[in-house]
Coordinates of C-alpha atoms in Angstrom, one line a residue:
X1 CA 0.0 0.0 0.0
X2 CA 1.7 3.1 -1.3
X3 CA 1.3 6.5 0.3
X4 CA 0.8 10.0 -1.4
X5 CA 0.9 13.3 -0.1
X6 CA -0.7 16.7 -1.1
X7 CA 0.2 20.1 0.2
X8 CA -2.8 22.6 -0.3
X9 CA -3.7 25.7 0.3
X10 CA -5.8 26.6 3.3
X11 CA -8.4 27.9 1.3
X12 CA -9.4 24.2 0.2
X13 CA -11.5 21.8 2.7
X14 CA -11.4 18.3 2.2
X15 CA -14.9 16.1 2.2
X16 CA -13.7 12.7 3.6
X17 CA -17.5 11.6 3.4
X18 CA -18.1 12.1 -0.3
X19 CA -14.5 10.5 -1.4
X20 CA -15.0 7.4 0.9
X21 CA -11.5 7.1 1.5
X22 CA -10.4 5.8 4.7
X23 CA -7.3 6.0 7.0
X24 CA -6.5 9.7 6.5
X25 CA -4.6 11.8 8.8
X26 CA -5.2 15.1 8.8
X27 CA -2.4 17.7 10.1
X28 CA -2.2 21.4 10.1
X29 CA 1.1 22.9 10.1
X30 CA 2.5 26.9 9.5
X31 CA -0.7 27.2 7.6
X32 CA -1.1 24.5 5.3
X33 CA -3.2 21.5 5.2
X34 CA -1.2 18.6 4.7
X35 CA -3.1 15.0 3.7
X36 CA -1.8 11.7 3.8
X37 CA -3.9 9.8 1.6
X38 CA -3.3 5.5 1.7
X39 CA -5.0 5.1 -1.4
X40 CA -4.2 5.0 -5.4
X41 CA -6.9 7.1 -5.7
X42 CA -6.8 10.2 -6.9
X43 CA -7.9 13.0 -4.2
X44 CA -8.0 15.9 -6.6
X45 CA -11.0 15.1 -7.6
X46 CA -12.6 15.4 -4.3
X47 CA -11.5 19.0 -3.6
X48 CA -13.1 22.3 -3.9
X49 CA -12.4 25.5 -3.5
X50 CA -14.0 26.6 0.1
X51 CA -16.8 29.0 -0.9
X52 CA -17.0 32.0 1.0
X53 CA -19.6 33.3 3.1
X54 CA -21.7 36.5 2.0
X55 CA -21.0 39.1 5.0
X56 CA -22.8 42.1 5.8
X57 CA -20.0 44.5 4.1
X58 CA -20.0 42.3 1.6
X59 CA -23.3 40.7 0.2
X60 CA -22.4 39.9 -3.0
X61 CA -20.5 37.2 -2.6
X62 CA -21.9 33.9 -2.0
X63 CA -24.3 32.6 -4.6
X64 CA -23.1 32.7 -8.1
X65 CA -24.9 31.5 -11.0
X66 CA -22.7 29.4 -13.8
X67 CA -20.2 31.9 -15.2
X68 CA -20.4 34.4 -12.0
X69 CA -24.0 36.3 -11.6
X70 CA -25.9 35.7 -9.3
X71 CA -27.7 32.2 -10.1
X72 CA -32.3 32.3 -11.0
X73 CA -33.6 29.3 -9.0
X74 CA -30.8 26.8 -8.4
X75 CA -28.2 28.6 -6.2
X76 CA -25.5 26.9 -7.4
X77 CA -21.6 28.1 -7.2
X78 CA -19.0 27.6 -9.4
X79 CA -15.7 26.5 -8.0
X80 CA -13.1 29.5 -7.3
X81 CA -9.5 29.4 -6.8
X82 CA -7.6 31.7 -4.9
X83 CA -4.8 32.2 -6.9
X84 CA -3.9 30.8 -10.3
X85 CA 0.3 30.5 -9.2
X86 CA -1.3 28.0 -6.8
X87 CA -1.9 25.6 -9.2
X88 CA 1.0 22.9 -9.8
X89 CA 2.0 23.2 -13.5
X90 CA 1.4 20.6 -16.4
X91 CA 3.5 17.5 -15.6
X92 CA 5.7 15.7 -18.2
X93 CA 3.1 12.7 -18.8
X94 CA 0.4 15.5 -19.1
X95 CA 2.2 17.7 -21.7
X96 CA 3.3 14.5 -23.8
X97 CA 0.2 13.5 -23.7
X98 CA -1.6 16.6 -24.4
X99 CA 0.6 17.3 -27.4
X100 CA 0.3 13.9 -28.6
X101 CA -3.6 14.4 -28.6
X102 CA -3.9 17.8 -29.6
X103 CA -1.8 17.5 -32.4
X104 CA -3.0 14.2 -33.9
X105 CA -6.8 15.6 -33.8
X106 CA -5.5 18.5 -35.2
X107 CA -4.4 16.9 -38.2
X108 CA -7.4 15.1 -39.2
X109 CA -10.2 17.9 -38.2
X110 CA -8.2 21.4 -39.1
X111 CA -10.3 23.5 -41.4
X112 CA -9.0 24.5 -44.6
X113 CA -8.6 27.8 -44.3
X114 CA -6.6 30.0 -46.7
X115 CA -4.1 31.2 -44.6
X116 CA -2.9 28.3 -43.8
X117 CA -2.3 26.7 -46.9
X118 CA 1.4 26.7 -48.5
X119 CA 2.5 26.9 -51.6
X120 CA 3.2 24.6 -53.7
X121 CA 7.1 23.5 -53.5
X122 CA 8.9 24.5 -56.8
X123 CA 10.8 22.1 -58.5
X124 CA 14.9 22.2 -57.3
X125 CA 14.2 25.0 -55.0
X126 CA 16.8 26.1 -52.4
X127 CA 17.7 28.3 -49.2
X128 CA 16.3 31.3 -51.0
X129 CA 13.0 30.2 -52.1
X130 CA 12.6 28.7 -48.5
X131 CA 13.3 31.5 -47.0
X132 CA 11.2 34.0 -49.5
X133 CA 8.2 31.0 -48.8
X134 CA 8.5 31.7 -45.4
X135 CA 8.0 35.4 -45.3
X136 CA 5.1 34.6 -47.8
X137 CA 3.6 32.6 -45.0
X138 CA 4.8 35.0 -42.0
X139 CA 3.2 38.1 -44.1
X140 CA -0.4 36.0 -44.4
X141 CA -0.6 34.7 -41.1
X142 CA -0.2 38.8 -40.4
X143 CA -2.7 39.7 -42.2
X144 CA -5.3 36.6 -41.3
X145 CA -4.5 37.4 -37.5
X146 CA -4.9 41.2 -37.6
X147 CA -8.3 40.7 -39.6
X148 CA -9.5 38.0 -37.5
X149 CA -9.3 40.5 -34.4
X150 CA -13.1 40.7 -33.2
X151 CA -14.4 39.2 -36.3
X152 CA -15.7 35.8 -37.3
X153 CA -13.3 33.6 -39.5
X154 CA -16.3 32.9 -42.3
X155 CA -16.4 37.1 -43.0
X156 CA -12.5 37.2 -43.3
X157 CA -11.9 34.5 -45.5
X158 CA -14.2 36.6 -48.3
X159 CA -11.6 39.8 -47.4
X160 CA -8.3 37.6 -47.3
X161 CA -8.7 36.4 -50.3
X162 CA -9.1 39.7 -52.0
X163 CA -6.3 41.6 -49.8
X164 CA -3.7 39.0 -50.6
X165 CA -4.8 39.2 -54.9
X166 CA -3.9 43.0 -54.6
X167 CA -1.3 42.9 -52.2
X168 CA 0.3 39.1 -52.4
X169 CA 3.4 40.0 -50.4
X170 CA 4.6 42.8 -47.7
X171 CA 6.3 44.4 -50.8
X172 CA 3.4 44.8 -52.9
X173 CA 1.4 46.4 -49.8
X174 CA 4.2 48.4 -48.6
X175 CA 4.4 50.3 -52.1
X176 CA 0.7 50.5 -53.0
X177 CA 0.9 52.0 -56.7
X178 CA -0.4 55.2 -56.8
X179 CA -3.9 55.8 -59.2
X180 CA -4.3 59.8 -59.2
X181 CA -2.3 63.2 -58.0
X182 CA -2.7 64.6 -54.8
X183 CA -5.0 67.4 -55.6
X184 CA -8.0 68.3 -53.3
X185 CA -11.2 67.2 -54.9
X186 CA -12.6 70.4 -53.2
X187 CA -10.5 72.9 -55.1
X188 CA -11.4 74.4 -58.3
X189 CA -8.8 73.9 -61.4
X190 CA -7.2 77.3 -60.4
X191 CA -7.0 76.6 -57.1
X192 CA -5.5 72.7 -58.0
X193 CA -3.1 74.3 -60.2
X194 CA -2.1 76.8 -57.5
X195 CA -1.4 74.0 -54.9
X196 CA 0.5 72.0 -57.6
X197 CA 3.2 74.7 -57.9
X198 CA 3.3 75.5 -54.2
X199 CA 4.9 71.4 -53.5
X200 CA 8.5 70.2 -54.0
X201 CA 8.1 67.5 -56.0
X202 CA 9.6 65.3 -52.9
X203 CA 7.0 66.5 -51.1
X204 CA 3.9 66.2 -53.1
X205 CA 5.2 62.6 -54.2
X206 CA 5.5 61.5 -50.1
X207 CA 2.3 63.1 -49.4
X208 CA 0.1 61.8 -52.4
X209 CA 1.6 58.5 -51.8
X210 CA 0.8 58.5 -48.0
X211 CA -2.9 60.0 -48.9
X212 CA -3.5 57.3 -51.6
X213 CA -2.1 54.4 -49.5
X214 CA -4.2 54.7 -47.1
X215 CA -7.6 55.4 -49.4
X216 CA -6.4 52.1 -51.1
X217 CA -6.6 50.1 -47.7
X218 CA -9.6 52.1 -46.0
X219 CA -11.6 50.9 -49.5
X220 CA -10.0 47.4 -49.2
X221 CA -11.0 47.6 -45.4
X222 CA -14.5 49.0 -45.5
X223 CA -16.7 46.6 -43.8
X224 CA -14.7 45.0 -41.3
X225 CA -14.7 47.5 -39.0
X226 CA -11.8 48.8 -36.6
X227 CA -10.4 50.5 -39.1
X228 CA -7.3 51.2 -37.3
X229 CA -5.6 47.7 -37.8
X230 CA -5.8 48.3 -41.5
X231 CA -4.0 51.6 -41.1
X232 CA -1.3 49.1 -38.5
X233 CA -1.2 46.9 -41.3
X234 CA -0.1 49.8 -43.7
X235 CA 2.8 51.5 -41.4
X236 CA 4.3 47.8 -40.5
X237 CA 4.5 46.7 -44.0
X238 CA 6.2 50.3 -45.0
X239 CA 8.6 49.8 -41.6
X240 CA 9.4 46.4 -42.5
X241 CA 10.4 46.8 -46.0
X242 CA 12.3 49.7 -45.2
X243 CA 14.3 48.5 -43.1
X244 CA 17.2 45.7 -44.2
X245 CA 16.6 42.7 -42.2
X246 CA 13.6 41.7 -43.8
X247 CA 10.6 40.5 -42.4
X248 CA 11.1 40.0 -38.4
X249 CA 11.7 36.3 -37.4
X250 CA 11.5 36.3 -33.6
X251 CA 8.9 37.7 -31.3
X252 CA 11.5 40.3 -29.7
X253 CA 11.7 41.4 -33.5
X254 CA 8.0 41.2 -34.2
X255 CA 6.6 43.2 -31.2
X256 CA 8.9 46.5 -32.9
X257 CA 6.1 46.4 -35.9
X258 CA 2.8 49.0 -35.3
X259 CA 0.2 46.9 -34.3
X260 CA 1.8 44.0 -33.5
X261 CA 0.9 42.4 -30.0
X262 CA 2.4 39.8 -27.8
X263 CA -0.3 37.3 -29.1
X264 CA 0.0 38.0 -33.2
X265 CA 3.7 38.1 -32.6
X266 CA 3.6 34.7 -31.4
X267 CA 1.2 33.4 -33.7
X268 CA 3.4 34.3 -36.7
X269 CA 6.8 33.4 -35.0
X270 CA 5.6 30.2 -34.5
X271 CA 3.6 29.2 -37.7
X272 CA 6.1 31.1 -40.0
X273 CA 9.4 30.6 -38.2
X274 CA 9.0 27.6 -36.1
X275 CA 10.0 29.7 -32.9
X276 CA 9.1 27.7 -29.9
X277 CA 6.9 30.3 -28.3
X278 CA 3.0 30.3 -27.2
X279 CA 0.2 32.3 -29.2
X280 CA -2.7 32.8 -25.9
X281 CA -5.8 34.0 -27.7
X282 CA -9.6 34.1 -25.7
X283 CA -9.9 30.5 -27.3
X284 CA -6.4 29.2 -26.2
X285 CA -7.3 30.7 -22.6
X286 CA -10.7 29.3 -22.2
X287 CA -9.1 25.8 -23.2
X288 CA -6.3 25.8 -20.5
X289 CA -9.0 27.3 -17.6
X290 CA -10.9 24.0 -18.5
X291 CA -7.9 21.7 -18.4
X292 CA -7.0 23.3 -15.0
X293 CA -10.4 24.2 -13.9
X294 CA -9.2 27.6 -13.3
X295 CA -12.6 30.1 -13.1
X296 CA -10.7 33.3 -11.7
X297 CA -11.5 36.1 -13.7
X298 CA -9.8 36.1 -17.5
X299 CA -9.2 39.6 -18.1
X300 CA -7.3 40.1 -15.0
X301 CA -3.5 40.9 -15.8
X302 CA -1.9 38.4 -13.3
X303 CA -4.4 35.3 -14.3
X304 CA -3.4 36.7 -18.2
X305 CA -0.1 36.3 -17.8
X306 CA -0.1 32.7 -15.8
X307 CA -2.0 31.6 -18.8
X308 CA 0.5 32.5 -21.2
X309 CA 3.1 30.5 -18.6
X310 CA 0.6 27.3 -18.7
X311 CA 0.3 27.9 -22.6
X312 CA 4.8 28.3 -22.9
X313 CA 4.4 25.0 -20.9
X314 CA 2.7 22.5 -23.6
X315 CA 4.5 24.1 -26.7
X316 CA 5.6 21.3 -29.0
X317 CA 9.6 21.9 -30.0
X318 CA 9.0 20.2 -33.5
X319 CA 5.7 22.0 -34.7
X320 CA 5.1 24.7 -32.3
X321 CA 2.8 26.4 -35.0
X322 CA 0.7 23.7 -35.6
X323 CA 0.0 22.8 -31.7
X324 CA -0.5 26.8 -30.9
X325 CA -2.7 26.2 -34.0
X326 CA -4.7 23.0 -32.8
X327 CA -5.3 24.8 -29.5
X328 CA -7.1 27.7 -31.0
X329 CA -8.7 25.3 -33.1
X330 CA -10.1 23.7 -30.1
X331 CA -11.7 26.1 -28.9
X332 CA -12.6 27.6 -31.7
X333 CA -14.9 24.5 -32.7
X334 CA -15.1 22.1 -29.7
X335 CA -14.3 23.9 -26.3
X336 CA -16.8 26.6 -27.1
X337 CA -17.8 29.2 -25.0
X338 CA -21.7 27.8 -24.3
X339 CA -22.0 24.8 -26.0
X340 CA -18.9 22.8 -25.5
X341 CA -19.0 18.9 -27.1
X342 CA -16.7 17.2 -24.6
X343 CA -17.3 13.8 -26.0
X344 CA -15.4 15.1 -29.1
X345 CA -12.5 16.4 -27.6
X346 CA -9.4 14.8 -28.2
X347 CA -7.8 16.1 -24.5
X348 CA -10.8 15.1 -22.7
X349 CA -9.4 12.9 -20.2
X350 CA -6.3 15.5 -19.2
X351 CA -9.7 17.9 -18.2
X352 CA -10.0 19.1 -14.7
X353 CA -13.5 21.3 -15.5
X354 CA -14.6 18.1 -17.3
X355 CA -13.6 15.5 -14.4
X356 CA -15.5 18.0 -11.7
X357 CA -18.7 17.9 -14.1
X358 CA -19.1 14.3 -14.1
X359 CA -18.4 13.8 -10.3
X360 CA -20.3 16.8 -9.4
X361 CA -24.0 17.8 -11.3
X362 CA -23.8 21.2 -9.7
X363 CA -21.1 22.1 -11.4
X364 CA -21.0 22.5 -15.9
X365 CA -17.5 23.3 -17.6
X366 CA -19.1 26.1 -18.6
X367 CA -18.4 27.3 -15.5
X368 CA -14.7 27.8 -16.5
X369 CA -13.1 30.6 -17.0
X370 CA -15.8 33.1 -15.2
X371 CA -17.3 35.2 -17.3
X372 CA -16.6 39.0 -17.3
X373 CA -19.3 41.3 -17.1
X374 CA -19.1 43.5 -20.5
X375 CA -19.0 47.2 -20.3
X376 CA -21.7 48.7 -20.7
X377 CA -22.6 50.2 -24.0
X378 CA -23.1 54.1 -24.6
X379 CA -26.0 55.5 -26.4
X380 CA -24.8 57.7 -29.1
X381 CA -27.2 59.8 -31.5
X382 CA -26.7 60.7 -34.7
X383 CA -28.1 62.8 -37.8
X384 CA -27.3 61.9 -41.0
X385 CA -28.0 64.1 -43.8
X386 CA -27.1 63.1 -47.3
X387 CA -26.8 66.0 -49.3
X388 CA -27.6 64.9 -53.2
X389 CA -26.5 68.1 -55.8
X390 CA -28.0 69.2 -58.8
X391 CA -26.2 71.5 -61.0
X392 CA -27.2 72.0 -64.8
X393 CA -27.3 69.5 -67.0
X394 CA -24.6 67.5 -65.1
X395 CA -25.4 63.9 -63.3
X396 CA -26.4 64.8 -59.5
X397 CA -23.6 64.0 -57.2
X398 CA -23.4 63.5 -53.7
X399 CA -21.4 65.1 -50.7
X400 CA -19.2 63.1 -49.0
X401 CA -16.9 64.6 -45.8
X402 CA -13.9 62.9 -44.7
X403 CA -13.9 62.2 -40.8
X404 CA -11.1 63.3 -38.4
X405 CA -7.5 61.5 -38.6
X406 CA -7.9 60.6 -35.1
X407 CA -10.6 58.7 -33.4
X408 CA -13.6 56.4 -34.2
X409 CA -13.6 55.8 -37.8
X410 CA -10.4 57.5 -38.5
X411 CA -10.0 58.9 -42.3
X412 CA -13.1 57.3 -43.8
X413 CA -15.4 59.1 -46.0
X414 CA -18.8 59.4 -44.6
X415 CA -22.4 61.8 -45.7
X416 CA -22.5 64.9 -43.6
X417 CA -23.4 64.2 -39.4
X418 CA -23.5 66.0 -36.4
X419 CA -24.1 64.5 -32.9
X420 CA -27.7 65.1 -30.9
X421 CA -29.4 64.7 -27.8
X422 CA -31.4 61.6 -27.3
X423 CA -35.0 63.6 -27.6
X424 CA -34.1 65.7 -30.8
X425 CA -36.9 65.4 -33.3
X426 CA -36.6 65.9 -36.8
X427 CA -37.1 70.0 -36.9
X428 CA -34.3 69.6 -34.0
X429 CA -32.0 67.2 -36.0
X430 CA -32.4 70.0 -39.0
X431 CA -31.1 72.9 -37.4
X432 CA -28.2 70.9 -36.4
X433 CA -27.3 69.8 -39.7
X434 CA -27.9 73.3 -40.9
X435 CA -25.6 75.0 -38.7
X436 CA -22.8 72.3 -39.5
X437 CA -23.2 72.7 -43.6
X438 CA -23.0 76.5 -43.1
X439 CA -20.5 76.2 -40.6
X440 CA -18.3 73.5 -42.6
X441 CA -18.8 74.5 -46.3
X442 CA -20.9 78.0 -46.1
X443 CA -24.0 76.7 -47.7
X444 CA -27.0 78.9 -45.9
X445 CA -29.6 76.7 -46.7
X446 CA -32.2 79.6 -46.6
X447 CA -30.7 80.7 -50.0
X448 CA -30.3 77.9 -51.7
X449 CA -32.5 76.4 -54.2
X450 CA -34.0 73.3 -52.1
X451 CA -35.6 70.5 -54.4
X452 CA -36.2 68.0 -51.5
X453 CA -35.8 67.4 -48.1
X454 CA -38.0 64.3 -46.5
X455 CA -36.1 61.8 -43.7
X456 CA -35.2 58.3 -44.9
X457 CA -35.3 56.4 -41.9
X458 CA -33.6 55.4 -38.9
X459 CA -31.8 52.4 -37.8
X460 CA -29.2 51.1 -34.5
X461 CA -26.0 50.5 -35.1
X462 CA -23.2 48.9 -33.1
X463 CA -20.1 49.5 -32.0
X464 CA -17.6 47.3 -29.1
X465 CA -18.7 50.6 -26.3
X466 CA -21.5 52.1 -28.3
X467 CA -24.4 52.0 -29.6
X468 CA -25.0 54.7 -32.2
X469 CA -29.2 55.4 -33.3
X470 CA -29.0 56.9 -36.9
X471 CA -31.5 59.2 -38.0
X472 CA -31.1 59.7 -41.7
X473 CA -32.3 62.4 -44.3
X474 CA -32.1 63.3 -47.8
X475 CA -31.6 66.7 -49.4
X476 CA -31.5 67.3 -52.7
X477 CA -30.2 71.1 -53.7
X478 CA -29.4 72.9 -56.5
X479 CA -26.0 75.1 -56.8
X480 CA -24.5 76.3 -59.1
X481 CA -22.9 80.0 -58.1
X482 CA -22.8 78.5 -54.6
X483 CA -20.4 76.2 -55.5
X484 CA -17.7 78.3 -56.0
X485 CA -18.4 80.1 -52.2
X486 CA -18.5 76.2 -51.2
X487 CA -15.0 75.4 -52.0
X488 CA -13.8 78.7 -50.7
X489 CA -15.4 78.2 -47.8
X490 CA -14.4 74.6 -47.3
X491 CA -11.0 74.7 -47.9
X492 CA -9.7 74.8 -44.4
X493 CA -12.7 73.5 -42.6
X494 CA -13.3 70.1 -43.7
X495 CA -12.4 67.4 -46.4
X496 CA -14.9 66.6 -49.1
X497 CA -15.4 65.1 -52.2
X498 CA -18.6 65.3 -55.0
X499 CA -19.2 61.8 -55.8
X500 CA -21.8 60.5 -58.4
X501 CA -24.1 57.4 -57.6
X502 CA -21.7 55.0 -59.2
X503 CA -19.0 56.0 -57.2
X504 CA -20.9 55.6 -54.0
X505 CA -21.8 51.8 -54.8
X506 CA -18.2 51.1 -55.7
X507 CA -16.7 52.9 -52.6
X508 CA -15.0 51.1 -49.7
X509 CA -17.5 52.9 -47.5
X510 CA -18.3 51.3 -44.0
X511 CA -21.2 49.3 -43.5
X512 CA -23.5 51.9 -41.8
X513 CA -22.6 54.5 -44.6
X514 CA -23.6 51.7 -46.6
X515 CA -27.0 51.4 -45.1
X516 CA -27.8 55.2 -45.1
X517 CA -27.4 55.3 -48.8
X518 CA -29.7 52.0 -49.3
X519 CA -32.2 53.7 -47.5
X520 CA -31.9 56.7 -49.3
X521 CA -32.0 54.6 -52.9
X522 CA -35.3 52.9 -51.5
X523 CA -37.0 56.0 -50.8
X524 CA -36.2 57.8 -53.8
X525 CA -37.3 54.3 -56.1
X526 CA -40.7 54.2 -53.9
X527 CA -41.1 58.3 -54.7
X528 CA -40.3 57.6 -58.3
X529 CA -42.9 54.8 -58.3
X530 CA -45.9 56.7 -56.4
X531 CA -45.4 59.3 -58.6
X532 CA -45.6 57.1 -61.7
X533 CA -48.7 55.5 -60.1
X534 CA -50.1 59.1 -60.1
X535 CA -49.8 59.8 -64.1

């Protein structure tokens, strides 16, 4: 009979009644438990974290539903630890095994996603085309990770793929070929010829070519939202190509690149490069809380950081990308947030979470890591006016303003909005966006010849920390003196541009942009209609 002993916290308390071992002794020394256990059994399974008692300073502790609130009906608490460095780390039989597991499921079930294909190899290839191959691969597995950030893999394969046709390689996205001058779209052909002598060619070549770059990507971008990893994207590939060592192989190297965190540094390191270093993403930590039961809160910095430890821990040395790859994978697809299908996982049996669950009903995997409570959402208002203009015999184009370098939506072309209070109405909403036309561009809408002027519609719109209510309107002037004053006026006040309406559908414009100018395309086809319907 072979005995084992177990040093635990003092936050733990041991149930000798629901294990059914017998002959343990129990002694308590300079504040730890220590158990003699003369069994092959294993006690961990048996423990729980002591739950603590609500107090009068502190009611809210105590009941807990699964994930943390407080439970509706059942009053059931998920298992807490203290402290995550209290946990023992993976031992060598667990990490073999897990690797072993992980990596042979991996193989069979991966999805076949585009950035992780390779190339074909080329026939007597050597050192050189290895090496370009893997910058090929380092440069996608950039771009996939960066794009994946927040957003589901099925709407970034359909972007991918079209990034990587224009821009197959860090070269081709770091010297974006340039399609027009930089001349303000605002300025008459006096004024653009004015602004054309005033540059250096040096400096109109730098600045057009900084201005066009960054149109190129915002259009490629449009849609997927945080617009400032695309912008990250652009300055990286620029910084990398100008320098001499090529594309960064380590993550010391990596982490020097805009935009480039300790997670996508590690990520492409190890798939590109084979470094041996962990890639911790919200799917990699959710799978390692389960396999260590840990339920202490995710987002905290110190339980962030153990993770990555745990995560360094299981690495494989001979295909560190494809195991940092299988874990994502994992959780991605089996180890899901809600819905987890533990009879298909491949590391099942290495579990903690999973072991507690079957032994205990109260408790559900689920119930590891604890989930956060989100921020809550602000409640933005906005009026939208799009501003369609006639002049002569010329197709009607429409006004579009470019938004602030800095902040939400950074350098994207938008229609003409101001902010308003939540109870604005639509006379309300008006003066605003009258103040801001004759404020921004001089157009006094009192004198100028108004065709239309009816709201479209509203609609919500969401954002990570807000939530943005869209009132939208359409105004259709004509100008035709008041076009000059609107240039003059405009110059140093804001950025436009007179679009017409095929420029609009074929503009990288973001999503709720997008929407406003379907709405206003709907009303103006049922207008056209009820007026037909009237002949």
């Amino acid at each position: 009979m072979d005995g084992r002993f177990f040093i635990l916290p003092n936050s733990f308390k041991f149930s000798s009644r629901k294990s059914g071992f017998r002959n343990i002794n129990l002694a308590k020394e300079v504040g730890m438990i220590v158990i003699l256990m003369w069994s092959g059994n294993n006690v961990m399974s048996s423990m729980k974290p002591q739950k603590k008692q609500p107090t009068k300073n502190n009611p809210q502790t105590g009941k807990r539903k699964r994930g943390g609130a407080a439970a509706a009906g059942n009053g059931r608490t998920a298992p807490q630890v203290k402290d995550i460095e209290d946990l023992l780390p993976f031992t060598g039989g667990e990490v073999s095994s897990i690797r072993g597991s992980l990596l042979e499921w991996y193989d069979v079930n991966c999805r076949d996603l585009p950035w992780r294909r390779k190339e074909c190899d080329s026939d007597g290839g050597g050192e050189d085309d290895d090496h370009d191959e893997e910058e090929r691969r380092a440069y996608g597995v950039w771009v996939s990770e960066v794009m994946l950030q927040q957003t589901r893999v099925q709407t970034v394969i359909e972007y991918y793929n079209r990034w990587m046709l224009k821009w197959p390689s860090v070269h081709h996205l770091a010297s974006a070929s340039l399609e027009a001058s930089n001349v303000d779209a605002s300025c008459s052909w006096v004024d653009c010829i004015k602004q054309l002598a005033s540059c250096t060619l040096p400096s109109l070549v730098s600045q057009s070519s900084d201005y066009l770059d960054r149109e190129e990507v915002n259009e490629m971008w449009a849609g997927l939202g945080y617009y400032r990893r695309a912008r990250f994207l652009l300055e990286g590939a620029k910084m990398i190509v100008a320098g001499e060592e090529g594309f960064p192989r380590t993550v010391a190297q990596l982490r020097k690149v805009p935009g480039i965190g300790e997670y996508t540094a590690g990520a492409i390191a190890s798939i590109a490069f084979k470094e041996v270093v962990p890639a911790v993403d919200g799917n990699v930590i959710r799978v390692l809380a389960r396999l260590k039961a840990i339920s202490t809160n995710p987002k905290d910095s110190t339980t962030i950081k153990n993770f990555w430890k745990l995560a360094g821990q299981l690495v494989d040395n001979s295909r560190p990308g494809d195991f940092n790859q299988s874990l994502m994978e994992l959780g991605a697809t089996v180890c899901t947030p809600l819905n987890p299908t533990c009879s298909l996982c491949s590391i099942s049996s290495q579990c903690r979470a999973y072991a507690i669950c079957e032994k205990d009903t109260s408790v559900a995997v689920t119930d590891y890591p604890v989930k956060v409570v989100k921020t809550k959402q602000r409640h933005n208002f906005s009026a939208v006016c799009v501003v369609e203009i006639l002049r002569g015999t010329q197709e009607s184009e429409f006004l579009l303003v470019k938004r602030p370098n800095e902040g939400l939506l950074a350098g994207l072309w938008e229609f003409p909005s101001v902010e308003v209070d939540q109870e604005a109405d639509s006379s309300v909403r008006r003066r605003e966006v009258d103040g801001f036309l004759k404020q921004s561009f001089g157009l006094d809408l009192r004198k100028c010849n108004i065709i239309l002027r009816e709201d479209v519609g509203e609609f919500v719109h969401i954002f990570t920390h807000i939530r943005l209510k869209i009132c939208a309107e359409l105004l259709v002037v004509h100008l035709d003196d008041e076009m000059r004053l609107l240039r003059k006026h405009s110059k140093e006040n804001a950025k436009w541009k007179l679009v017409d309406c095929k420029a609009v559908s074929s503009m990288g414009l973001t999503s709720s942009v997008r929407k406003v100018y379907s709405m206003v395309q709907k009303f103006k086809q049922s207008n056209l209609s009820q007026q037909k319907q009237k002949k």
